[in-house]
Amino acid sequence: MTWLITGGAGYIGAHVARAMLEAGEQVVVLDDLSSGVPERLPAGTELVRGSVLDREVLDRTLAGHGITGVVHLAGKKQVGESVQRPLHYYRENVYGLTVLLEAVAAAGVERFLFSSSAAVYGVPDVELITESTPCAPISPYGETKLAGEWLVRAAGRAHGISTACLRYFNVAGAGRPELADTGVFNVVPMFFDRLTRGEAPRIFGDDYPTPDGTCIRDYIHVSDLADAHLAVARKLTGQTENGDLTVNIGRGEGVSVRELADLVADVTGDKTPVQVEPRRPGDAAKAVSSADLISKELSWTATRSMRDMVESAWEGWCHHHPEALRS
C-alpha cells in the first residue's frame, strides 16, 4: 500500500503521517499549505503542494506515486467561520471531496479513509453518543462533514472502494512540541493564549445541568487519534470485500470545562481565576462518545490521559510561544 494523506502537513495530518511512516507504511502528503507546515513532516517525506480542488494535480499524484489508498484530512474546520462563510466551507469540504473522489475512482484506488467529526451529531440529549445516534448538525461545518460521509459511502458502493469515516471528538495534545497545534481555535490553546497575554481564561456558561454547571466534553490525544487512523487504514488494507466502517474516535470519558481549566492551572502553574462569560449559542451541556464500536471492530482504545494532553500541549505551546514562560 502507498497512502496519500491530504492535509498531511497540518496539526492532525502530521501526526497521522508520522504514525503511519513509523509503522512502515508508504506515505505521500498532499497539502496546499494554507495552514500546513512542511517542517512538521519527517525529513524525506514526499510532499506535493496542491489542493484537492485541482483535478490535474490529483490525477498526476495518484498515478505518479502509485497511490493505493487515501487518508483525507484536508478541509476547513472552524465552526464559527463556517457560519460566516458557508459557501466557502461547502466548496472546500464538499466540492473538494467530490473532485478527490472522482480522481480516486478514475485511478482505481480501492481504500478511502475520511476525516469526519462529532459535529455531525449536533447537540443530542443522550448520555453517550454512539454511531447510531441520529445526526443533526447545527453548523455549516457539521453539515459538510455529514454530507461528506454520505458522499464517501455512495462513491464507495458505486466504485468498489472500501471506506471508513472517523468521527473525531475534541482533539488536544501533541506527540512532539514542534507538532503542536499553532491555532487558537480549540479550548486548550485558547486557555494558553489568554494566560500568555496576562488575561483570565474564559468559560462560556456555568449554569448548565451538569455537576459543576459547565459543559462536559470528550477529549482525545492527537497521538491516539493518529494511532486510530493507522489501525483503520490497516483494517481497510486487510479487507477482501468492499464495505464501510463508521466509528467514533474518543475516550468515552467526560471532562467539564471547569475541570479542564483547573488542570491547565495545575500544569502551567498559573492560578489566574477563570472568567465566566454568557453561554455560546449551540453548545450542548454534554457531548461524550461511546468508544465501544472501534474497540470491538479493531481492538483499539485510547491510552493517553487528559493530563497527558494538557502537559504535551503546554510543552508545544511554549515551544512556539517562548514568551509564555516569561508571562
PDB file of C-alpha atoms in Angstrom, residues 101-102 104-106 108-110 153-162 242:
ATOM      1  CA  LEU A 101     -13.331  11.021  -5.114  1.00  0.00           C
ATOM      2  CA  GLU A 102     -13.701  11.465  -8.872  1.00  0.00           C
ATOM      3  CA  VAL A 104      -9.769   8.270  -6.803  1.00  0.00           C
ATOM      4  CA  ALA A 105     -12.436   6.364  -8.751  1.00  0.00           C
ATOM      5  CA  ALA A 106     -10.753   7.118 -12.088  1.00  0.00           C
ATOM      6  CA  GLY A 108      -8.837   2.671  -9.388  1.00  0.00           C
ATOM      7  CA  VAL A 109      -7.859   3.412  -5.777  1.00  0.00           C
ATOM      8  CA  GLU A 110      -9.737   0.976  -3.525  1.00  0.00           C
ATOM      9  CA  ARG A 153     -20.205   5.881   1.243  1.00  0.00           C
ATOM     10  CA  ALA A 154     -22.103   6.390  -2.031  1.00  0.00           C
ATOM     11  CA  ALA A 155     -18.873   6.573  -4.028  1.00  0.00           C
ATOM     12  CA  GLY A 156     -17.578   3.506  -2.232  1.00  0.00           C
ATOM     13  CA  ARG A 157     -20.651   1.474  -3.149  1.00  0.00           C
ATOM     14  CA  ALA A 158     -20.657   2.674  -6.745  1.00  0.00           C
ATOM     15  CA  HIS A 159     -16.945   2.279  -7.458  1.00  0.00           C
ATOM     16  CA  GLY A 160     -15.877  -0.654  -5.300  1.00  0.00           C
ATOM     17  CA  ILE A 161     -13.971   1.399  -2.730  1.00  0.00           C
ATOM     18  CA  SER A 162     -13.628   0.255   0.886  1.00  0.00           C
ATOM     19  CA  ASN A 242     -15.636  -3.657  -0.018  1.00  0.00           C
TER      20      ASN A 242
END
